[in-house]
mmCIF file of C-alpha atoms (C1' of nucleotides) in Angstrom:
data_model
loop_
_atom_site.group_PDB
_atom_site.id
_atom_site.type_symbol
_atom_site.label_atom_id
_atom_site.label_comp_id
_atom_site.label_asym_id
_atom_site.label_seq_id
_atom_site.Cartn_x
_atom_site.Cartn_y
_atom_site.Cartn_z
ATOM 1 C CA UNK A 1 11.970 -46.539 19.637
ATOM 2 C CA UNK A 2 14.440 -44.821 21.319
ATOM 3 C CA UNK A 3 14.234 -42.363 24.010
ATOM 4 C CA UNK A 4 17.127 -39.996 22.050
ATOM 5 C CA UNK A 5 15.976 -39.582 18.798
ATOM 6 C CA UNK A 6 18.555 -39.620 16.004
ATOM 7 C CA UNK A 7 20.849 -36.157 15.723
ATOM 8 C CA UNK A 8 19.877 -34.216 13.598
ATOM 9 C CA UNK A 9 22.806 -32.516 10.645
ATOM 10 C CA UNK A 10 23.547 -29.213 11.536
ATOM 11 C CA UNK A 11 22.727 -27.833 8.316
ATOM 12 C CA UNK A 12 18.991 -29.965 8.879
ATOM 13 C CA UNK A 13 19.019 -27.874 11.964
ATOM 14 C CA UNK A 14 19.405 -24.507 10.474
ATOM 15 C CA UNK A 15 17.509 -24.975 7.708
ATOM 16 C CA UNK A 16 14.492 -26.044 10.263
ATOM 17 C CA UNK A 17 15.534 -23.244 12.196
ATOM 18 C CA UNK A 18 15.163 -20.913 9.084
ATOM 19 C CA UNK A 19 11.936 -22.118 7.919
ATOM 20 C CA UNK A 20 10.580 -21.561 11.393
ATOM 21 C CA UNK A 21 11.898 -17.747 11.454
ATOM 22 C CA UNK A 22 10.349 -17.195 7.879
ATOM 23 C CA UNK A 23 7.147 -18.395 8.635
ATOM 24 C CA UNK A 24 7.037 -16.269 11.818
ATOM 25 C CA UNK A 25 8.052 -13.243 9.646
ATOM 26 C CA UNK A 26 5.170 -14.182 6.837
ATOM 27 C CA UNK A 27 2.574 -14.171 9.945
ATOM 28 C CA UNK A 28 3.589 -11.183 11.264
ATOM 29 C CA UNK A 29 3.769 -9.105 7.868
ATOM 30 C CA UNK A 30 -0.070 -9.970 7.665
ATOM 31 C CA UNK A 31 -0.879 -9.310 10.823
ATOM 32 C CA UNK A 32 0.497 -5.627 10.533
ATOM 33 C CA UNK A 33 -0.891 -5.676 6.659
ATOM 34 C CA UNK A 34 -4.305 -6.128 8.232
ATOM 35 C CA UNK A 35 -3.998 -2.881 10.285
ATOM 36 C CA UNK A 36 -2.589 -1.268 7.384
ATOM 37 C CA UNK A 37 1.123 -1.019 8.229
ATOM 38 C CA UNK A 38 3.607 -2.076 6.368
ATOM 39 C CA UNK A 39 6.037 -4.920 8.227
ATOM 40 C CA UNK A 40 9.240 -2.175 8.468
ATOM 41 C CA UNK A 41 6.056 0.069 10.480
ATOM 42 C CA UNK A 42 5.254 -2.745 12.852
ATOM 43 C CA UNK A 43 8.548 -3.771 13.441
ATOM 44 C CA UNK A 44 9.620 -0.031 14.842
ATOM 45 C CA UNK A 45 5.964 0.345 16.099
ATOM 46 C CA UNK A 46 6.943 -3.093 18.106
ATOM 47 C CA UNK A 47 10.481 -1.552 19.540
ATOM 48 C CA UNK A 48 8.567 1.308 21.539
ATOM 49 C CA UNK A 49 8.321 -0.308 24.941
ATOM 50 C CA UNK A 50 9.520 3.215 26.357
ATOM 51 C CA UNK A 51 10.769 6.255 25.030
ATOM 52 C CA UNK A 52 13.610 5.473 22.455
ATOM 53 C CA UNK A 53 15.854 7.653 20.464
ATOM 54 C CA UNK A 54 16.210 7.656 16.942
ATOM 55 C CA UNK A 55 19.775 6.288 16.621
ATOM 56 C CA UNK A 56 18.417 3.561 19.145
ATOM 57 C CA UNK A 57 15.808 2.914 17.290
ATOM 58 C CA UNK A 58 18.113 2.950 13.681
ATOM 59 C CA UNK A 59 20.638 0.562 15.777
ATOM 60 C CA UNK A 60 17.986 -2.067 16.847
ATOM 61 C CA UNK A 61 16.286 -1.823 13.110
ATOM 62 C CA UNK A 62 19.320 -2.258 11.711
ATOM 63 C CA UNK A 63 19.577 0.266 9.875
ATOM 64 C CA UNK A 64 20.950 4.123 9.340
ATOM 65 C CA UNK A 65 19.398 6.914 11.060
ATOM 66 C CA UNK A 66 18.265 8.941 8.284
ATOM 67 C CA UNK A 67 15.605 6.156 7.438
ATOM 68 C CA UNK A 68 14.343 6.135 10.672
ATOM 69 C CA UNK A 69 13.437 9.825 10.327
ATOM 70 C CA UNK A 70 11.311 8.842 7.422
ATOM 71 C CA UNK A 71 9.684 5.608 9.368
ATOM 72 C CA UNK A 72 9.034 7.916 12.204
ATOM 73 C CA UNK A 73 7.138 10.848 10.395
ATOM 74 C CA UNK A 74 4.750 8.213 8.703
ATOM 75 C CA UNK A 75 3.984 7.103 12.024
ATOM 76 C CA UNK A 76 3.733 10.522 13.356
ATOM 77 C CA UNK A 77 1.167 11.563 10.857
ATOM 78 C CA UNK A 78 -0.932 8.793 11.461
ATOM 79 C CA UNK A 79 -0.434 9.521 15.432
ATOM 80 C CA UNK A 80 0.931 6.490 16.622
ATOM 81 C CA UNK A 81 4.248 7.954 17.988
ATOM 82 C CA UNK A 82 5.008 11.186 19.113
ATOM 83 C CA UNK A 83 8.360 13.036 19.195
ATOM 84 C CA UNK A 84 9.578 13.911 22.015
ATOM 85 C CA UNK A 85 12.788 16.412 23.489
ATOM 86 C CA UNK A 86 14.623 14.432 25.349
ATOM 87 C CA UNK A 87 14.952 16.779 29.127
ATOM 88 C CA UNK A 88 18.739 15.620 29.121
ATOM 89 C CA UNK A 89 20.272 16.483 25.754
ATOM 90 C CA UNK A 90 18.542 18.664 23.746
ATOM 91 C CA UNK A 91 20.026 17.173 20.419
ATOM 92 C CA UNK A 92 17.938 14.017 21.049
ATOM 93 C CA UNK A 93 14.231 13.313 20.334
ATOM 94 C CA UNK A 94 12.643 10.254 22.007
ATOM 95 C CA UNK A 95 9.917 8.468 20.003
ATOM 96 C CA UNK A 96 7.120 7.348 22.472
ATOM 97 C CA UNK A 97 4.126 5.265 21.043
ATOM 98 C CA UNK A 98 0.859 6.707 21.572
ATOM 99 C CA UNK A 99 -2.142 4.980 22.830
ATOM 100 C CA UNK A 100 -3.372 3.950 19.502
ATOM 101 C CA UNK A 101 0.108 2.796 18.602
ATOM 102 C CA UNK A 102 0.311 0.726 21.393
ATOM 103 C CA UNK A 103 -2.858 -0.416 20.878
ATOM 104 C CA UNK A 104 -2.472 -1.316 17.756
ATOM 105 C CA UNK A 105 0.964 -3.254 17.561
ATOM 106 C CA UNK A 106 -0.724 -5.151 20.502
ATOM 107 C CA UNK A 107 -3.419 -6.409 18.212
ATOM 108 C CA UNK A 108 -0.997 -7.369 15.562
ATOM 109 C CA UNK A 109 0.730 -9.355 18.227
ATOM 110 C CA UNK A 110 -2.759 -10.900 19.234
ATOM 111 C CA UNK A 111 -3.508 -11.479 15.583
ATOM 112 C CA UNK A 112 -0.665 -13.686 14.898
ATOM 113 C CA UNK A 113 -2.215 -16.721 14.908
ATOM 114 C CA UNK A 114 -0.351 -18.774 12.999
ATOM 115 C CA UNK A 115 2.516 -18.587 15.346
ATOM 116 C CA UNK A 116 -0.097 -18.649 18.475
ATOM 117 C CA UNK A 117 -1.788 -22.136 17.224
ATOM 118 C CA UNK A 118 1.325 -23.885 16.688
ATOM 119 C CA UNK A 119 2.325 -22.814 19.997
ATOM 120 C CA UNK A 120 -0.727 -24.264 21.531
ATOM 121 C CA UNK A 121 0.492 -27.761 20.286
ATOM 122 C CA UNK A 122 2.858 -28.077 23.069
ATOM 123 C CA UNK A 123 2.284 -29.248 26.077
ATOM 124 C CA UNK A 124 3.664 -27.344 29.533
ATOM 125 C CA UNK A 125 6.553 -29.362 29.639
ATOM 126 C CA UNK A 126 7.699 -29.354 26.137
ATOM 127 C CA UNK A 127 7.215 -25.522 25.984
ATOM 128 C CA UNK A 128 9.475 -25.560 28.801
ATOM 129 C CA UNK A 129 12.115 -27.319 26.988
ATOM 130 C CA UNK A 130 11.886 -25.157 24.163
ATOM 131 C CA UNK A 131 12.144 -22.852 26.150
ATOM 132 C CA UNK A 132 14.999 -23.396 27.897
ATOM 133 C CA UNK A 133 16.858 -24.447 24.443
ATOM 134 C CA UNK A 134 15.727 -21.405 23.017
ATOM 135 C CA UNK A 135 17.292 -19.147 25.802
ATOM 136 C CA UNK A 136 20.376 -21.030 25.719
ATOM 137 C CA UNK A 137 20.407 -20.569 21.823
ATOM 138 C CA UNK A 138 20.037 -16.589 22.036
ATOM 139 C CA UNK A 139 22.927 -15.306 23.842
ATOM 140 C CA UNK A 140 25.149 -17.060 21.027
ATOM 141 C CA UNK A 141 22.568 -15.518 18.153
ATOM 142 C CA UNK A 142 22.619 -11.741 19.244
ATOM 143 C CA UNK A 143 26.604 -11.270 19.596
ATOM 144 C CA UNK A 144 27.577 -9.087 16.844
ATOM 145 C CA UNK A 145 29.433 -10.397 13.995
ATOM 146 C CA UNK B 1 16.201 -28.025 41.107
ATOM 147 C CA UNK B 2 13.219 -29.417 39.453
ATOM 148 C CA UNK B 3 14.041 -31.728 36.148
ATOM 149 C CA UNK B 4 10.918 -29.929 34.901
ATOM 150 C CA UNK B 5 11.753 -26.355 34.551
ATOM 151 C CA UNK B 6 9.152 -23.292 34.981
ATOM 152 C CA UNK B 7 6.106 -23.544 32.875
ATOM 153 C CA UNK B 8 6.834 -19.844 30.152
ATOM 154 C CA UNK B 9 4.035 -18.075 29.335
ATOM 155 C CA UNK B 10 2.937 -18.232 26.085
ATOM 156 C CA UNK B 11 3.878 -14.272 25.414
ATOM 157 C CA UNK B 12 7.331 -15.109 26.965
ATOM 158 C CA UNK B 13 7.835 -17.727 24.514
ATOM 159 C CA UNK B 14 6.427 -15.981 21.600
ATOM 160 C CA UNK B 15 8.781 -13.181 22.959
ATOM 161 C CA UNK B 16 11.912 -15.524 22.650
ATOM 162 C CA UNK B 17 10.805 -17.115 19.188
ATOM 163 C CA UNK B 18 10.576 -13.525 17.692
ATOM 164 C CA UNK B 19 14.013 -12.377 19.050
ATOM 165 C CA UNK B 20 15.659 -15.540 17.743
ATOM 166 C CA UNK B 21 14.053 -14.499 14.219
ATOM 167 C CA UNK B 22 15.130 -11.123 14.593
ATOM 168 C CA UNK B 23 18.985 -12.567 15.374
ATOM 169 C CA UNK B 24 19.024 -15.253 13.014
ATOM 170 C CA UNK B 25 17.525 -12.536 9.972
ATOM 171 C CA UNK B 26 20.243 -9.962 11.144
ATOM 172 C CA UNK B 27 23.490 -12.726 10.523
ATOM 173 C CA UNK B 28 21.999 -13.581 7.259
ATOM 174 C CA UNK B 29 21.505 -10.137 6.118
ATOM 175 C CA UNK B 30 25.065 -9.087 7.485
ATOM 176 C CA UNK B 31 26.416 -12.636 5.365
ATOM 177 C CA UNK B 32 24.247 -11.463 2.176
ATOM 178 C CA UNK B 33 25.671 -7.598 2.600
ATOM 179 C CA UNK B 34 29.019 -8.816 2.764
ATOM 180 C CA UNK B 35 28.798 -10.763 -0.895
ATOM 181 C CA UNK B 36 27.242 -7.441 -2.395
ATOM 182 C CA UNK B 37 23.523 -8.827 -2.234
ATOM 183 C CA UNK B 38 20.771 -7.096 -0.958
ATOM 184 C CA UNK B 39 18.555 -9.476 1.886
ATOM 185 C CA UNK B 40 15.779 -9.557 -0.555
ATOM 186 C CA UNK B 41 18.208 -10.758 -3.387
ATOM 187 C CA UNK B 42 19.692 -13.197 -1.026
ATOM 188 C CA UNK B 43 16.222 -14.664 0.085
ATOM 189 C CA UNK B 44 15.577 -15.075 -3.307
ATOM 190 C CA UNK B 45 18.586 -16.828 -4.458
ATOM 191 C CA UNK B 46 18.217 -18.923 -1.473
ATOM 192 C CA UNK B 47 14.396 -20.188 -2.814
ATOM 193 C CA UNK B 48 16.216 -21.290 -6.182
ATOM 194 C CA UNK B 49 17.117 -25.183 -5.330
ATOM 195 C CA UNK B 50 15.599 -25.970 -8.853
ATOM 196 C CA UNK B 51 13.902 -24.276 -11.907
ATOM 197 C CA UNK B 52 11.149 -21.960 -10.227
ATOM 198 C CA UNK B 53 8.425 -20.129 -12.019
ATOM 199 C CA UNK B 54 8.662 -16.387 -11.691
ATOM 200 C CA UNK B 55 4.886 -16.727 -10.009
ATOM 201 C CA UNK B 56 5.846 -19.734 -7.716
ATOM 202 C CA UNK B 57 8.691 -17.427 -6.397
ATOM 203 C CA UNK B 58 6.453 -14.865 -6.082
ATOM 204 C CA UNK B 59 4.570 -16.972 -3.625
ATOM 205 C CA UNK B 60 7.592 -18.132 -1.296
ATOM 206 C CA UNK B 61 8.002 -14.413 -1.185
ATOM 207 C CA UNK B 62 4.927 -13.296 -0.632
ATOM 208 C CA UNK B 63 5.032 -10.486 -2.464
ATOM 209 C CA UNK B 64 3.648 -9.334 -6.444
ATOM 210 C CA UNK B 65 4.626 -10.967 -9.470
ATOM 211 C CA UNK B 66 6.040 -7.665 -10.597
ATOM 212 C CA UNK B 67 8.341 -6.962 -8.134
ATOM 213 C CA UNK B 68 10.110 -10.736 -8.936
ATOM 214 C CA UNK B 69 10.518 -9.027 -12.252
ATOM 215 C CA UNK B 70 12.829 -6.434 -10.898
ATOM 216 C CA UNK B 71 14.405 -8.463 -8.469
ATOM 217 C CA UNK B 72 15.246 -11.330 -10.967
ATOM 218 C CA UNK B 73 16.532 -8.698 -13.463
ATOM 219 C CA UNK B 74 19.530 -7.403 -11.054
ATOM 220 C CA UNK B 75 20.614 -10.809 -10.346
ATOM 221 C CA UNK B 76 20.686 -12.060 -13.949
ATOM 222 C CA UNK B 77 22.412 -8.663 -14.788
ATOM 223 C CA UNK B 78 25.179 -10.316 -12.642
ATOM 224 C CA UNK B 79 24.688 -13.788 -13.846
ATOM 225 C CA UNK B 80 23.633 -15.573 -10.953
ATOM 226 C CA UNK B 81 20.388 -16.638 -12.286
ATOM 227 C CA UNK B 82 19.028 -17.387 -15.604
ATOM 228 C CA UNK B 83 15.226 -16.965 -17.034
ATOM 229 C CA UNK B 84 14.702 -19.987 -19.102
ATOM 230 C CA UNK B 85 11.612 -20.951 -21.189
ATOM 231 C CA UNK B 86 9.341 -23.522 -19.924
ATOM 232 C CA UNK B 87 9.084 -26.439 -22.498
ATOM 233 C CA UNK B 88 5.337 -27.566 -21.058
ATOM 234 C CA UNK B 89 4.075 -23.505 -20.970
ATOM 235 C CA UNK B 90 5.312 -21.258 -22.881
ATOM 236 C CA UNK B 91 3.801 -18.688 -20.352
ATOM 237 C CA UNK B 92 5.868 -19.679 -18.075
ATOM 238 C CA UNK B 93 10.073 -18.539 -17.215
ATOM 239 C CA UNK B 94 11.604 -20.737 -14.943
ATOM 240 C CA UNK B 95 14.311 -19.184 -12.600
ATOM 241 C CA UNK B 96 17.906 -20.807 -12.700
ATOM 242 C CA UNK B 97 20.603 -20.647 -10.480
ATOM 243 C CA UNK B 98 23.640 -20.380 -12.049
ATOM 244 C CA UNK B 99 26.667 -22.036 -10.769
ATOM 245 C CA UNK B 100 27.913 -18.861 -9.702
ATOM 246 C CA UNK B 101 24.938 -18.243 -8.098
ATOM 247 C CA UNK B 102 24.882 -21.324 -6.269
ATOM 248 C CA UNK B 103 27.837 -20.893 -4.819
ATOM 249 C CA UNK B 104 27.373 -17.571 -3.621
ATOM 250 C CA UNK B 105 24.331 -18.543 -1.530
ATOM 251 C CA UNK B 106 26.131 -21.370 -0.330
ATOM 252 C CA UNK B 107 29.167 -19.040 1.167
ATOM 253 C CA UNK B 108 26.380 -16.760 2.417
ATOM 254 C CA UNK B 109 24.968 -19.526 4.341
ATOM 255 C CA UNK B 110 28.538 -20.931 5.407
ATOM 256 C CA UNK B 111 29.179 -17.190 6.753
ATOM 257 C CA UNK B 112 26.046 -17.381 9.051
ATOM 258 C CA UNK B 113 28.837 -17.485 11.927
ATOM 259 C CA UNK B 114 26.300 -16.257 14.828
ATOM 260 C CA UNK B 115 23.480 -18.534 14.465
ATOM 261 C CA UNK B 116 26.046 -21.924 13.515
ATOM 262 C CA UNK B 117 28.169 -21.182 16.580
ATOM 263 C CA UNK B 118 24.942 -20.706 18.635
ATOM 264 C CA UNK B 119 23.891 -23.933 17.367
ATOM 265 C CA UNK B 120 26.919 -25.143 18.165
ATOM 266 C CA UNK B 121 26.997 -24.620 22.374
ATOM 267 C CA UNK B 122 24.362 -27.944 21.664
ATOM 268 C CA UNK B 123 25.094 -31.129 22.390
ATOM 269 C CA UNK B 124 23.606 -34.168 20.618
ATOM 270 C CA UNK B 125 21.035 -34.514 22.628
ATOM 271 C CA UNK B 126 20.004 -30.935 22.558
ATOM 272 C CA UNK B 127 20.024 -30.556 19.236
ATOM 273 C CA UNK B 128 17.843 -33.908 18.841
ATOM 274 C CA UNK B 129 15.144 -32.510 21.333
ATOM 275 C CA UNK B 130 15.117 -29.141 19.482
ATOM 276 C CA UNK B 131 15.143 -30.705 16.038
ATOM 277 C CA UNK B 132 11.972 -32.231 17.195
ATOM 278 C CA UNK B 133 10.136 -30.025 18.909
ATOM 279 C CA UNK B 134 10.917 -27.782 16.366
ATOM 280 C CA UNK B 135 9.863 -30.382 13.660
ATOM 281 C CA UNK B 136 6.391 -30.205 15.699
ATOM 282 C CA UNK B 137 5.785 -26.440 15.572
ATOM 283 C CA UNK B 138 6.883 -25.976 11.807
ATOM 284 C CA UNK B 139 3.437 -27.290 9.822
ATOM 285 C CA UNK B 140 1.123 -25.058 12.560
ATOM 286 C CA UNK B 141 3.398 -22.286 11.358
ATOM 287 C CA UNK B 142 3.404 -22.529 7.779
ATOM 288 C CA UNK B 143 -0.693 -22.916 7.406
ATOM 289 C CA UNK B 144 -2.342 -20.075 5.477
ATOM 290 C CA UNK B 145 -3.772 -17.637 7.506
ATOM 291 C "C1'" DG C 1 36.964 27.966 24.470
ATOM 292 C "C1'" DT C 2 37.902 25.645 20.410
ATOM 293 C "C1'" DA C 3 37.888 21.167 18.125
ATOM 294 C "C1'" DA C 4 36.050 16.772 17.818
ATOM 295 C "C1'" DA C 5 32.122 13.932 18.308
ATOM 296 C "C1'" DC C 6 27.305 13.127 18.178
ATOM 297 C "C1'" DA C 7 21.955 13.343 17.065
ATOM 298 C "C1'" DA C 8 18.835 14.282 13.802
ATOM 299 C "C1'" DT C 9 17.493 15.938 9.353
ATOM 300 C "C1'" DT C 10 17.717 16.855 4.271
ATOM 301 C "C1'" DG C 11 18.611 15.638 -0.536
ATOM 302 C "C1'" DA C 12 20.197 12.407 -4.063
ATOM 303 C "C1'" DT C 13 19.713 7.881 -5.700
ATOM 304 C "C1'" DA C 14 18.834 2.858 -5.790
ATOM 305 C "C1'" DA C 15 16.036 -1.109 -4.371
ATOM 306 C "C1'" DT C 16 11.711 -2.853 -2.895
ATOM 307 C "C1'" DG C 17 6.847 -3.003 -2.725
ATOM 308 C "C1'" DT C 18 1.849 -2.367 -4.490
ATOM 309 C "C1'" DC C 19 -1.573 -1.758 -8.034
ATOM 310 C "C1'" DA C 20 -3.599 -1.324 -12.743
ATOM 311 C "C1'" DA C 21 -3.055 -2.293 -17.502
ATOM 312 C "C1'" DG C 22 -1.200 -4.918 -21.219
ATOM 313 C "C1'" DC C 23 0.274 -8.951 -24.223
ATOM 314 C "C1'" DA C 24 0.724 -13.727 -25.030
ATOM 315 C "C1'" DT C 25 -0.682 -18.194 -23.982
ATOM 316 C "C1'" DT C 26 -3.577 -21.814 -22.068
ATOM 317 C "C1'" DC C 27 -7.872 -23.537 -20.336
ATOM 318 C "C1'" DT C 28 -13.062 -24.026 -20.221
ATOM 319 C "C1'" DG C 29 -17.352 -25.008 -21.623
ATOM 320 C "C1'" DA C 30 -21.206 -24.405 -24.658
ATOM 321 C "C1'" DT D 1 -14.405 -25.718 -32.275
ATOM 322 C "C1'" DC D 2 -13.887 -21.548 -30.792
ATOM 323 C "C1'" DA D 3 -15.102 -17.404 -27.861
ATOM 324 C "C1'" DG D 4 -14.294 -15.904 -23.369
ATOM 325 C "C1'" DA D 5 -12.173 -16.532 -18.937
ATOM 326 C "C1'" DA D 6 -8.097 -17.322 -16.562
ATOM 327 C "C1'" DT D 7 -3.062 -17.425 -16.096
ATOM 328 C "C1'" DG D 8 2.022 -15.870 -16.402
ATOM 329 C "C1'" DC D 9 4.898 -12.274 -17.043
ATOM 330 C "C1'" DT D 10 6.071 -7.524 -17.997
ATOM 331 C "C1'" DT D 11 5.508 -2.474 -17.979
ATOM 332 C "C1'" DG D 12 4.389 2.001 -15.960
ATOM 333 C "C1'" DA D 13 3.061 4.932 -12.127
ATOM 334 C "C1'" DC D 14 3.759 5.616 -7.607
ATOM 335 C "C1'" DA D 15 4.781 5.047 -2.299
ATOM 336 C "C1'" DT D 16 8.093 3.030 0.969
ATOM 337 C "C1'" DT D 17 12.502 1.554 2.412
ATOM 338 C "C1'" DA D 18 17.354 1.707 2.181
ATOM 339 C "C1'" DT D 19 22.162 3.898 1.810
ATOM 340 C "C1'" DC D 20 25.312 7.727 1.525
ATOM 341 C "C1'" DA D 21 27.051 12.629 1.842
ATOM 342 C "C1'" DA D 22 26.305 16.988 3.677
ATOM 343 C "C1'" DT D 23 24.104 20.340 7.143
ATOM 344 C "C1'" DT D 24 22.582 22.126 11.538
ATOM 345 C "C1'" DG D 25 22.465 22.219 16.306
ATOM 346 C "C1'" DT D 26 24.268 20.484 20.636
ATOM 347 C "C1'" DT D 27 27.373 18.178 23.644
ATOM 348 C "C1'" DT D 28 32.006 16.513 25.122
ATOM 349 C "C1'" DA D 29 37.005 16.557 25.429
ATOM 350 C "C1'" DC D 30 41.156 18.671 25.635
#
DNA sequence: GTAAACAATTGATAATGTCAAGCATTCTGA
DNA sequence: TCAGAATGCTTGACATTATCAATTGTTTAC
């Protein structure tokens, strides 16, 4: 056997590539399901690493502000972000996760174990690799269209 | 420099997986938007290689039976799919692509210009060693929770 | 200091998602 | 065989997610 194993198409690739992302997506959804949020919930819950605006918030979820003001108050009433004036410009509000929300989106995180087991089949220096491949990859993948 | 790269931490790698998801999600959803299909009707086309049962679709999507319905109705109103009887069950609709259909989803993949140009910044022998590692994490992924 | 630009919200409407109920068909087992 | 359970799909009721146009309040630019 060889020690470069054959090249793969590049449509193989993406479709490999795809499968991985959608099965990453399907663990996650059920993860949040379990904690009784719905995968758009998580996903914004899982933004809030600090205080964000709203249109931050709509531009990394991808989508227009006025959903994000319905997203938000869901989470709001079920206190796991908070609202916040922003000191600087008063026409701003900053969501900020609260403790629960934090704590709870951490769990979901923990809880993806589909992801985390398949993970744990790779040895230290073959999650290295990946790694490194990986980084490489994402630079390319986040440039807007 | 070592040949063998820094050991990631799990969460760092777990970190990187999810933002290439995000990325790679994003380009399709920008390709699907761009042919008039929402990302749901898109990842539903996209499931339709053969003659699917409503319920087997159901499944790859993880969602109810009776949202298929819907979403299988709007793309047959514009004749990319067809519901045909199943000759062994007559319980059973199978889901057809049309040719129309087909060759939508192909140009909707072919337009996925941010994840193949990241892909391509690869050489051969990158691509084989992330094919494969790849290729390792996919069946931990896809296991039922 | 007025006009343009921007942040967030509201309201209208469509698409997506769940659940419960229903009809038709197939399967099971006594 | 045939009654009842299970299955596949659809419908109806409803909550969530999405987009767009318009509004309000606040900055920014000229």
């Amino acid at each position: 056997m060889s020690a470069t194993p054959e090249t793969p198409t590049k449509l193989q690739l993406l479709e490999l590539l795809a499968a991985i992302g959608t099965a990453q997506w399907r663990d996650f959804a059920a993860a949040a399901a379990h904690h009784g949020l719905t995968s758009t919930q998580a996903k914004a819950l899982a933004q809030l690493n600090g205080p964000l605006p709203m249109r931050a918030l709509a531009t990394l979820l991808v989508c227009d502000a006025s959903n994000v003001t319905g997203i938000i108050d869901r989470l709001e009433a079920r206190d796991l972000v908070r609202r916040e004036p922003d000191p600087a410009d008063r026409r701003v509000k900053n969501v900020v996760a609260t403790d629960e929300g934090r704590e709870i989106i951490r769990r979901v995180r923990e809880e993806m174990q589909a992801t985390s087991g398949a993970l744990d089949t790779l040895d230290a220096d073959e999650s290295a690799t990946l790694y490194a491949l990986l980084g490489r990859l994402r630079p390319g993948m986040e440039k807007s269209a």
